[in-house]
XYZ file of C-alpha atoms in Angstrom:
713
model
C 87.410 136.743 199.984
C 90.558 138.715 199.187
C 93.411 137.041 197.301
C 96.387 136.393 199.424
C 99.298 138.604 198.452
C 102.422 136.763 197.452
C 105.835 138.089 198.248
C 108.313 138.724 195.396
C 110.289 135.615 196.188
C 107.233 133.400 195.804
C 106.320 135.080 192.502
C 109.864 134.671 191.258
C 109.921 131.020 192.257
C 106.676 130.361 190.389
C 107.935 132.227 187.302
C 111.142 130.187 187.297
C 109.211 126.934 187.449
C 106.942 127.976 184.563
C 109.946 129.083 182.521
C 111.789 125.823 183.107
C 108.697 123.826 182.108
C 108.425 125.781 178.836
C 105.148 127.412 179.744
C 106.316 130.691 178.317
C 103.004 132.613 178.245
C 102.395 132.175 182.045
C 106.086 132.521 182.803
C 106.074 135.835 180.928
C 103.125 137.119 182.995
C 104.826 136.231 186.292
C 108.163 137.644 185.201
C 106.561 140.918 184.132
C 104.878 141.219 187.572
C 108.107 140.767 189.492
C 110.114 142.929 187.105
C 107.805 145.891 187.681
C 109.051 145.739 191.257
C 112.652 144.625 190.904
C 113.626 146.140 187.508
C 116.215 143.364 186.976
C 118.094 142.890 183.672
C 118.162 139.090 183.990
C 114.411 139.023 184.420
C 114.032 141.324 181.401
C 116.161 138.913 179.306
C 113.980 135.998 180.339
C 110.909 138.004 179.369
C 112.433 138.529 175.868
C 113.129 134.792 175.627
C 109.523 134.063 176.539
C 108.274 136.502 173.909
C 110.472 134.856 171.259
C 109.330 131.375 172.172
C 105.693 132.516 172.275
C 106.107 133.940 168.724
C 107.644 130.699 167.447
C 104.784 128.700 168.915
C 102.310 131.020 167.249
C 104.137 130.694 163.900
C 104.055 126.895 164.136
C 100.366 127.000 164.909
C 99.679 129.358 161.980
C 101.662 127.181 159.577
C 99.792 124.103 160.803
C 96.442 125.840 160.282
C 97.571 127.151 156.882
C 98.512 123.683 155.643
C 95.260 122.227 156.926
C 93.239 124.904 155.113
C 95.254 124.480 151.919
C 94.543 120.787 152.010
C 90.843 121.512 152.402
C 91.078 123.998 149.480
C 90.172 126.848 151.854
C 92.738 128.948 150.054
C 91.858 132.411 151.455
C 92.235 131.236 155.082
C 95.403 129.337 154.215
C 96.873 132.473 152.647
C 95.956 134.540 155.767
C 97.647 132.023 158.076
C 100.822 131.842 156.004
C 101.010 135.633 155.613
C 100.630 136.150 159.380
C 103.245 133.479 160.017
C 105.608 135.221 157.633
C 105.071 138.574 159.347
C 105.995 136.956 162.658
C 108.882 134.744 161.503
C 110.166 136.051 158.163
C 110.983 132.459 157.081
C 112.344 132.329 153.515
C 110.090 129.609 152.129
C 106.789 131.229 153.080
C 106.645 133.901 150.331
C 106.919 131.273 147.573
C 104.199 129.169 149.151
C 101.976 132.207 149.588
C 102.482 133.084 145.885
C 101.530 129.544 144.830
C 98.360 129.644 146.883
C 97.452 133.076 145.579
C 97.993 131.874 141.976
C 95.818 128.860 142.617
C 93.234 131.073 144.272
C 93.258 133.515 141.365
C 93.104 130.632 138.866
C 90.069 129.204 140.545
C 88.469 132.567 140.475
C 89.382 133.019 136.797
C 88.017 129.570 135.909
C 84.751 130.276 137.672
C 84.601 133.664 135.985
C 85.233 132.022 132.615
C 82.394 129.554 133.169
C 80.074 132.399 134.092
C 81.119 134.338 130.983
C 80.439 131.288 128.805
C 77.017 130.800 130.313
C 76.200 134.431 129.614
C 77.402 134.129 125.996
C 80.398 136.419 126.405
C 82.871 133.992 124.798
C 85.639 136.496 124.171
C 85.688 137.408 127.869
C 85.550 133.715 128.752
C 88.630 133.160 126.591
C 90.475 135.888 128.486
C 89.572 134.336 131.833
C 90.735 130.902 130.626
C 94.039 132.507 129.636
C 94.365 134.004 133.140
C 93.532 130.665 134.701
C 96.174 128.948 132.534
C 98.767 131.544 133.579
C 98.179 130.500 137.177
C 97.706 126.750 136.735
C 99.359 125.810 133.398
C 96.753 123.151 132.649
C 96.557 122.501 128.868
C 92.854 121.793 129.159
C 92.378 125.481 130.031
C 94.038 126.449 126.742
C 91.762 124.049 124.906
C 88.734 125.708 126.495
C 90.181 129.100 125.576
C 90.566 128.036 121.934
C 86.993 126.726 121.756
C 85.725 129.968 123.319
C 87.654 131.960 120.711
C 85.937 129.973 117.947
C 82.546 130.798 119.452
C 83.654 134.430 119.730
C 84.578 134.250 115.999
C 88.192 135.098 116.799
C 89.356 132.429 114.342
C 92.965 133.518 113.841
C 93.514 133.626 117.605
C 91.805 130.250 117.960
C 94.054 128.651 115.322
C 97.143 130.092 117.045
C 96.119 128.303 120.237
C 94.871 125.057 118.639
C 98.018 124.415 116.582
C 100.136 123.922 119.713
C 97.717 121.570 121.470
C 97.122 117.847 121.407
C 93.479 117.441 120.502
C 91.625 114.453 121.861
C 87.963 115.427 121.948
C 85.870 115.316 118.782
C 84.402 118.741 119.609
C 87.840 120.357 119.789
C 88.932 118.730 116.514
C 85.789 119.978 114.817
C 86.288 123.520 116.191
C 89.898 123.576 115.002
C 88.911 122.528 111.495
C 86.075 125.052 111.499
C 88.448 127.869 112.530
C 90.906 126.905 109.789
C 88.143 126.984 107.207
C 87.080 130.426 108.396
C 90.573 131.838 107.819
C 90.602 130.219 104.328
C 93.022 127.429 105.180
C 90.736 124.919 103.496
C 93.295 122.159 102.952
C 94.420 122.240 106.592
C 90.776 122.326 107.677
C 89.890 119.176 105.757
C 93.011 117.389 106.994
C 91.980 118.160 110.592
C 88.395 117.110 109.921
C 89.605 113.717 108.678
C 89.842 112.797 112.370
C 86.208 113.712 113.058
C 84.121 110.560 113.418
C 80.792 111.881 112.258
C 78.561 111.126 109.305
C 75.725 113.503 110.055
C 74.224 115.262 107.064
C 75.122 118.652 108.507
C 78.800 117.801 108.933
C 79.065 116.125 105.520
C 77.496 119.175 103.914
C 80.036 121.392 105.675
C 82.862 119.210 104.381
C 81.533 119.405 100.838
C 81.348 123.184 101.159
C 84.967 123.386 102.292
C 85.997 120.966 99.525
C 84.326 123.222 96.989
C 86.078 126.253 98.451
C 89.424 124.450 98.308
C 88.823 123.483 94.670
C 88.082 127.113 93.787
C 91.132 128.268 95.711
C 93.412 125.797 93.911
C 92.009 126.810 90.518
C 92.531 130.480 91.315
C 96.113 129.918 92.462
C 96.766 127.811 89.370
C 95.400 130.528 87.083
C 97.716 133.032 88.739
C 100.662 130.778 87.933
C 99.606 130.682 84.298
C 99.126 134.448 84.016
C 102.345 135.203 85.891
C 104.628 133.090 83.693
C 106.823 136.095 83.065
C 107.610 136.330 86.756
C 108.330 132.656 87.288
C 112.020 133.234 86.710
C 112.299 135.316 89.863
C 109.722 133.613 92.080
C 109.599 129.821 92.352
C 105.942 128.707 92.064
C 104.669 126.463 94.846
C 103.675 123.547 92.617
C 104.277 121.199 95.540
C 101.454 122.672 97.626
C 99.062 122.829 94.666
C 99.740 119.191 93.780
C 99.486 117.854 97.330
C 96.296 119.780 98.060
C 94.753 118.910 94.705
C 95.636 115.227 94.927
C 94.224 115.084 98.444
C 91.026 116.825 97.360
C 90.421 114.553 94.368
C 90.952 111.446 96.471
C 88.708 112.594 99.301
C 85.914 113.996 97.144
C 85.636 110.669 95.346
C 85.791 108.794 98.634
C 83.089 110.947 100.199
C 80.945 110.582 97.083
C 81.196 106.787 97.237
C 80.407 106.704 100.935
C 77.406 108.992 100.776
C 76.348 108.039 97.234
C 76.299 111.741 96.375
C 77.889 113.642 93.540
C 81.133 115.511 94.119
C 79.437 118.772 93.233
C 81.483 119.131 90.038
C 80.559 118.152 86.491
C 82.620 115.539 84.653
C 84.304 118.256 82.596
C 85.114 120.235 85.744
C 86.555 117.141 87.389
C 88.598 116.384 84.274
C 89.871 119.966 84.092
C 90.728 119.976 87.772
C 92.572 116.656 87.502
C 94.554 118.056 84.574
C 95.597 121.069 86.649
C 96.698 118.828 89.518
C 98.602 116.572 87.123
C 100.285 119.615 85.591
C 101.389 120.774 89.043
C 102.711 117.301 89.828
C 105.012 117.220 86.821
C 105.995 120.862 87.244
C 107.034 120.045 90.798
C 108.943 116.987 89.581
C 110.720 119.257 87.114
C 111.772 121.493 90.009
C 112.959 118.468 91.980
C 114.877 117.226 88.939
C 116.750 120.512 88.720
C 117.547 120.233 92.419
C 118.656 116.583 91.893
C 116.177 115.341 94.493
C 115.677 112.078 92.616
C 114.503 109.930 95.503
C 111.762 112.440 96.276
C 110.708 112.123 92.653
C 110.596 108.348 93.085
C 108.054 108.730 95.882
C 105.776 110.694 93.539
C 105.738 108.354 90.548
C 102.929 106.140 91.799
C 100.187 105.781 90.913
C 100.995 106.007 87.219
C 98.632 108.028 85.026
C 95.951 106.029 83.171
C 97.497 106.970 79.809
C 100.948 108.106 78.724
C 101.623 110.125 75.601
C 105.097 110.095 74.095
C 106.291 113.118 76.095
C 105.144 111.639 79.392
C 106.607 108.265 78.454
C 110.003 109.830 77.737
C 109.703 111.801 80.965
C 109.171 108.641 83.042
C 111.910 106.748 81.209
C 114.434 109.508 81.885
C 113.514 109.827 85.561
C 113.495 106.095 86.206
C 116.895 105.682 84.587
C 118.309 108.205 87.031
C 116.525 106.511 89.948
C 117.729 103.071 88.847
C 121.288 104.387 88.939
C 120.697 105.266 92.585
C 118.860 102.128 93.731
C 118.045 98.706 92.288
C 114.501 98.897 93.682
C 113.561 100.979 90.625
C 114.861 98.437 88.080
C 111.502 96.819 87.392
C 109.711 100.066 86.551
C 112.762 101.381 84.742
C 112.815 98.401 82.345
C 109.119 98.806 81.632
C 109.368 102.472 80.634
C 112.830 102.427 79.059
C 112.158 99.711 76.497
C 108.675 101.021 75.728
C 109.980 104.561 75.230
C 112.776 103.468 72.896
C 110.329 101.530 70.716
C 107.654 104.273 70.691
C 107.749 105.671 67.151
C 107.284 109.327 68.137
C 110.249 109.129 70.501
C 112.354 107.019 68.147
C 112.195 109.520 65.267
C 113.476 112.275 67.568
C 116.669 110.361 68.338
C 118.268 111.501 65.082
C 117.292 112.908 61.660
C 119.136 109.994 60.097
C 117.245 106.682 60.164
C 120.367 104.516 60.432
C 121.721 106.647 63.249
C 118.425 106.325 65.100
C 118.724 102.558 65.271
C 122.332 102.811 66.442
C 121.316 105.258 69.160
C 118.449 103.017 70.243
C 120.711 99.992 70.493
C 123.263 102.084 72.369
C 120.632 103.189 74.892
C 119.392 99.617 75.263
C 122.970 98.508 75.864
C 123.417 101.267 78.432
C 120.374 100.044 80.331
C 121.591 96.462 80.113
C 124.947 97.441 81.586
C 123.155 99.140 84.467
C 121.146 96.005 85.196
C 124.245 93.806 84.916
C 126.051 96.078 87.362
C 123.546 95.109 90.044
C 123.401 91.473 88.930
C 127.199 91.131 89.143
C 127.069 92.126 92.800
C 125.114 88.941 93.382
C 121.785 90.450 94.325
C 119.039 87.897 93.582
C 116.384 90.419 92.600
C 118.830 92.145 90.260
C 119.641 88.811 88.653
C 115.930 88.294 88.102
C 115.731 91.753 86.564
C 118.297 90.724 83.963
C 116.301 87.612 83.088
C 113.034 89.510 82.665
C 114.883 92.236 80.751
C 115.915 89.727 78.078
C 112.400 88.305 77.914
C 110.715 91.691 77.593
C 113.321 92.904 75.120
C 112.485 90.007 72.799
C 108.739 90.429 73.309
C 108.723 94.140 72.434
C 110.912 93.478 69.381
C 108.289 91.046 68.110
C 105.427 93.483 68.681
C 107.453 96.279 67.072
C 108.005 94.096 64.014
C 104.265 93.372 63.880
C 103.123 96.970 64.286
C 105.747 98.603 62.099
C 105.384 102.365 61.743
C 101.585 102.384 61.762
C 100.350 105.288 63.863
C 97.214 103.465 64.990
C 99.358 100.650 66.417
C 102.078 102.816 67.973
C 100.733 102.551 71.539
C 100.696 98.759 71.312
C 104.474 98.606 71.046
C 105.330 98.088 74.693
C 106.617 95.503 77.122
C 104.217 92.917 78.609
C 104.288 94.604 82.010
C 103.608 98.024 80.499
C 100.636 96.513 78.652
C 99.221 95.127 81.908
C 99.888 98.360 83.796
C 98.117 100.552 81.251
C 95.349 98.185 80.174
C 96.293 97.516 76.557
C 96.995 93.779 76.769
C 93.729 92.885 75.047
C 94.565 94.923 71.933
C 98.038 93.403 71.750
C 96.615 89.892 72.103
C 94.289 90.653 69.201
C 97.256 91.893 67.133
C 99.202 88.698 67.857
C 96.272 86.456 66.938
C 95.666 88.348 63.707
C 99.297 87.820 62.678
C 99.953 84.209 63.614
C 101.831 83.575 60.389
C 104.445 86.129 61.451
C 105.829 83.838 64.153
C 108.479 81.240 63.437
C 106.558 78.356 65.009
C 103.708 77.511 67.374
C 105.917 77.859 70.430
C 107.040 81.360 69.390
C 103.430 82.402 68.795
C 102.112 81.006 72.082
C 105.062 82.223 74.134
C 104.695 85.814 72.900
C 100.939 85.777 73.435
C 101.444 84.130 76.797
C 103.609 86.969 78.114
C 100.959 89.525 77.130
C 98.033 87.418 78.353
C 96.201 87.594 81.663
C 98.413 84.707 82.827
C 101.631 86.394 81.694
C 102.980 86.926 85.202
C 103.167 83.168 85.661
C 105.620 82.828 82.767
C 107.883 85.487 84.262
C 107.849 83.600 87.560
C 108.903 80.439 85.722
C 111.740 82.344 84.064
C 112.867 83.358 87.560
C 112.395 79.779 88.850
C 109.711 81.019 91.259
C 107.468 78.002 90.842
C 105.212 78.534 93.844
C 104.510 82.109 92.731
C 103.953 80.946 89.160
C 101.267 78.520 90.274
C 99.630 81.102 92.535
C 99.576 83.772 89.802
C 97.496 81.774 87.328
C 94.102 83.466 86.757
C 91.626 82.265 89.373
C 88.745 82.222 86.938
C 90.860 80.347 84.438
C 89.448 80.012 80.973
C 86.329 82.074 81.768
C 88.398 85.222 82.151
C 90.555 84.231 79.221
C 87.532 83.947 76.941
C 86.495 87.447 77.976
C 89.917 88.870 77.099
C 90.267 86.780 73.971
C 93.461 85.101 75.168
C 92.118 81.633 75.996
C 94.703 79.730 73.961
C 97.542 81.725 75.519
C 96.222 81.221 79.035
C 95.881 77.495 78.322
C 99.501 77.484 77.160
C 100.591 79.306 80.330
C 98.728 76.796 82.482
C 100.435 73.921 80.663
C 103.844 75.567 81.049
C 103.326 76.332 84.732
C 101.982 72.879 85.546
C 104.825 71.218 83.659
C 107.467 73.384 85.371
C 105.858 72.903 88.767
C 105.671 69.153 88.176
C 109.416 69.031 87.460
C 110.023 71.249 90.480
C 108.047 68.830 92.668
C 109.946 65.864 91.238
C 113.288 67.472 91.963
C 112.217 68.423 95.497
C 111.176 64.875 96.246
C 107.479 65.626 96.640
C 104.884 63.040 95.691
C 102.158 65.427 94.521
C 103.612 65.836 91.034
C 101.140 63.592 89.211
C 98.355 66.129 88.726
C 100.752 68.625 87.167
C 101.672 66.326 84.271
C 98.088 65.838 83.133
C 98.562 68.592 80.526
C 102.117 67.598 79.623
C 101.028 65.676 76.520
C 99.362 68.777 75.080
C 102.475 70.847 75.809
C 104.768 68.232 74.202
C 102.640 68.352 71.074
C 103.107 72.126 70.892
C 106.873 71.926 71.278
C 109.172 68.914 71.365
C 111.684 70.850 73.481
C 109.612 70.320 76.622
C 109.489 66.580 75.996
C 113.268 66.633 75.535
C 113.671 68.652 78.744
C 111.610 66.100 80.644
C 113.529 63.168 79.143
C 116.893 64.772 79.938
C 115.888 65.296 83.562
C 114.579 61.743 83.826
C 117.804 60.298 82.400
C 119.824 62.606 84.629
C 118.268 61.221 87.811
C 120.511 58.843 89.750
C 119.050 58.640 93.227
C 116.752 55.695 93.740
C 113.779 57.719 94.959
C 114.162 60.240 92.133
C 114.192 57.404 89.580
C 111.001 56.017 91.150
C 109.225 59.361 90.808
C 110.365 59.832 87.221
C 109.304 56.288 86.366
C 105.805 57.027 87.682
C 105.637 60.308 85.747
C 106.953 58.676 82.566
C 104.410 55.882 82.860
C 101.601 58.440 83.247
C 102.720 60.399 80.194
C 103.353 57.196 78.204
C 99.778 56.089 78.837
C 98.593 59.231 76.999
C 101.470 59.814 74.581
C 103.316 56.561 73.771
C 105.982 58.139 71.569
C 109.180 56.239 70.911
C 111.200 58.803 72.881
C 109.001 58.516 75.982
C 108.800 54.730 75.604
C 112.569 54.299 75.318
C 113.182 56.626 78.277
C 110.677 54.790 80.450
C 112.321 51.477 79.505
C 115.780 52.756 80.426
C 114.683 54.332 83.741
C 112.905 51.084 84.695
C 116.102 49.084 84.146
C 118.282 51.581 85.998
C 115.991 51.620 88.998
C 115.700 47.824 89.049
C 119.484 47.432 88.966
C 119.908 50.000 91.742
C 117.328 48.259 93.926
C 118.871 44.855 93.259
C 122.329 46.105 94.196
C 120.903 47.502 97.447
C 119.164 44.181 98.163
C 115.786 45.917 97.917
C 114.616 43.650 95.085
C 115.306 39.968 94.555
C 116.626 38.511 91.338
C 113.260 37.282 90.074
C 111.628 40.674 90.645
C 114.519 42.369 88.895
C 114.272 39.946 85.972
C 110.534 40.594 85.644
C 111.086 44.377 85.599
C 113.783 44.084 82.939
C 111.549 41.901 80.786
C 108.820 44.584 80.951
C 111.403 47.202 80.001
C 112.490 45.106 77.017
C 108.886 44.803 75.937
C 108.761 48.622 75.766
C 112.095 48.809 73.933
C 113.566 45.560 72.623
C 116.693 47.486 71.612
C 117.443 48.541 75.176
C 121.064 47.392 75.321
C 121.339 47.916 79.075
C 118.246 45.783 79.589
C 119.540 42.990 77.357
C 122.963 42.869 78.991
C 121.467 43.130 82.446
C 118.894 40.444 81.680
C 121.604 38.065 80.498
C 123.687 38.680 83.601
C 120.621 38.456 85.760
C 119.569 35.138 84.238
C 123.090 33.749 84.745
C 122.955 34.867 88.369
C 119.531 33.285 88.811
C 120.610 29.951 87.285
C 123.838 30.003 89.280
C 121.859 30.649 92.422
C 119.455 27.790 91.652
C 122.380 25.514 90.739
C 124.209 26.213 94.024
C 121.011 25.656 96.010
C 120.470 22.271 94.299
C 124.067 21.195 94.931
C 123.917 22.295 98.572
C 120.836 20.087 99.014
C 122.558 17.158 97.184
C 119.958 17.290 94.404
C 122.265 16.341 91.553
C 119.483 15.524 89.125
C 118.058 19.062 89.590
C 121.506 20.630 89.296
C 122.129 18.599 86.158
C 118.765 19.681 84.730
C 119.515 23.391 85.424
C 122.895 23.156 83.659
C 121.449 21.171 80.753
C 118.625 23.676 80.123
C 120.753 26.778 80.556
C 121.587 28.783 77.471
C 124.534 30.378 79.224
C 127.956 28.788 78.934
C 128.896 30.251 82.327
C 126.354 27.981 84.041
C 127.542 24.881 82.148
C 131.165 25.721 82.953
C 130.276 26.021 86.622
C 128.653 22.552 86.434
C 131.709 20.885 84.867
C 134.096 22.628 87.264
C 132.024 21.187 90.085
C 132.171 17.700 88.506
C 135.953 17.945 88.016
C 136.422 18.809 91.691
C 134.310 15.796 92.645
C 136.194 13.547 90.231
C 139.556 14.573 91.694
C 138.231 13.997 95.181
C 136.925 10.528 94.218
C 140.298 9.470 92.838
C 141.936 10.290 96.149
C 139.214 8.629 98.237
C 140.681 5.583 100.081
C 137.670 4.521 102.118
C 135.681 3.384 99.058
C 136.340 0.125 97.225
C 136.640 -0.050 93.452
C 133.097 -1.312 92.928
C 131.586 1.655 94.825
C 133.719 4.088 92.896
C 132.673 2.597 89.556
C 129.003 2.926 90.449
C 129.478 6.596 91.412
C 131.573 7.277 88.308
C 128.785 5.883 86.132
C 126.427 8.456 87.730
C 129.016 11.172 87.026
C 129.175 10.082 83.388
C 125.413 10.094 83.054
C 125.047 13.593 84.593
C 127.807 15.102 82.483
C 126.505 13.520 79.290
C 123.067 15.090 79.891
C 124.665 18.522 79.994
C 127.177 18.044 77.147
C 127.695 14.595 75.580
C 130.900 15.759 73.910
C 132.647 17.299 76.904
C 136.222 16.073 77.537
C 135.412 15.123 81.122
C 133.494 12.111 79.763
C 136.763 10.632 78.443
C 138.422 11.163 81.809
C 135.565 9.425 83.640
C 135.562 6.528 81.164
C 139.334 6.068 81.575
C 139.090 5.955 85.374
C 136.234 3.393 85.180
C 138.264 1.221 82.794
C 141.278 1.407 85.116
C 139.213 0.422 88.181
C 137.555 -2.514 86.373
C 140.886 -3.945 85.275
């Protein structure tokens, strides 16, 4: 059946409807049909509008498809869609997006190519592909893979250049970096990197030992060049810093590795000793450079650990440096004191102060005074630690003077002339203790002998803590093994003295603080008092200086404990006096009754019959007691008892009170009008009898007798 022909008007009507509905593809077809007949400009314009709208719809569809493909990682199709959309629309943002997708696409291709190259063993090519992939994606992991591939390709310099800018997290990467560094002869850097490798396999440990050996050889070679090129040192500053840091690191780590694996370091004892000397030389050469540059604080960081031994040159070197550092900061005062005093009393240094012997001593005293002024400068500011430094300075100054006097100018004893702390630091305390014991007669008394030995003993720190009033630290610093360790060092008697001193000081400290755990710390007090009376006097002075009731109680307990073991007259008299003082204080506060107070005073008088306070107090107390009993008897109308108390009393005050009472009663009786004469006479006879029992010659008897006579007549 033939299609029915439509007239132009019908076609135009249909085209208009399609156009208005936005169906531009069909509208375009209809408009083109009618325009072939009519050739109308308006229709041609509508056709152009349809074409434009159709293009925009196509662009939207292409962009939609491109985004969907990009999301699905179908990058080639996404790129095609976006490129076609750009050709149709020319939108500004599309080129940038297309470039991003192409970069991603190329990166993926490069990554896959790199993996394939790795699998085939072409590591250098793999590294290149990883670099291309990174250029497109900028993922640091790609650089890490590139660096590892470069190591496998034996391109070690290139590998190090990449590794040094990366953050390494994997053990494999850390190992590869260290390996690459070793291959380009950066042995120190290699070992530092390998410190982060957590592996103890034999193969890895052997590799580390190999690199350590190479580093040792490298350091020795560089050191030998410094020695042979001394003439050129004036123009080129040697890098002693690097040699020292690398050498110190190597020594520490070789010994550590040897202990861990129970293997030798690979060097003989003489080689180790020689190597350590070279490193030590570099250390002090570097310090010398820093000194010239006035970088004193940097020098301070390098001082520790101190060398195991110090000859006179090294001792003077440390003393000079520490003086400069102490001028900068008080934190160096402790070490400064140790080296300064020891250096000034070292014979080899002393003789260099001046050719003239008298001038030498003046210079030494001047330098000691200079140091003392420096310490006082900090102490005057009020800093506690600096104040402590001044205390220990005086102690160590006296101690080294004693040892210097003992040793004299004997060369074999020169190293023993040092401060107590220096002796501990450098392990010569035992020899000094022996010197002190061999020369006991040198010391002025037992206390002087024990005190000097105590500072140099294994318990010496405790005495310094006492000097600084650091009682808790003093107790804690006593040797844990006590006399067992002391016997080994030969300083048992000095350690015992230190223990006695610390316990005594801590006991006083506990007493003053109000603690009740002081008893155990006075168990050795008797032995200490026998060594020196000054400690007994110190204890007595503190006991007599106590005024608070609770403090007096604690001192009374401590005195009683010591008295039970050492009943000296001084301790006995002090205990007697403290007992009376405390009893009086308690009585005045109504914490002890009169009888209890009297009993305490009687015990105190038994300890010291010459205790004047006790005697006076006892008399007053007895008067008070009798007065109290007298008043109680009177208040209960027990005249016979009151009369008996007054008659027996040895105190005139009690008798006077009795007669004053009787006089008041006599006056009252005379004025009494309700009693007849007979009753009054009977009562007056009782008065006479009571008064006569107390004092048969008292004048009141005549008054009573006269009144009776008057009433009877």
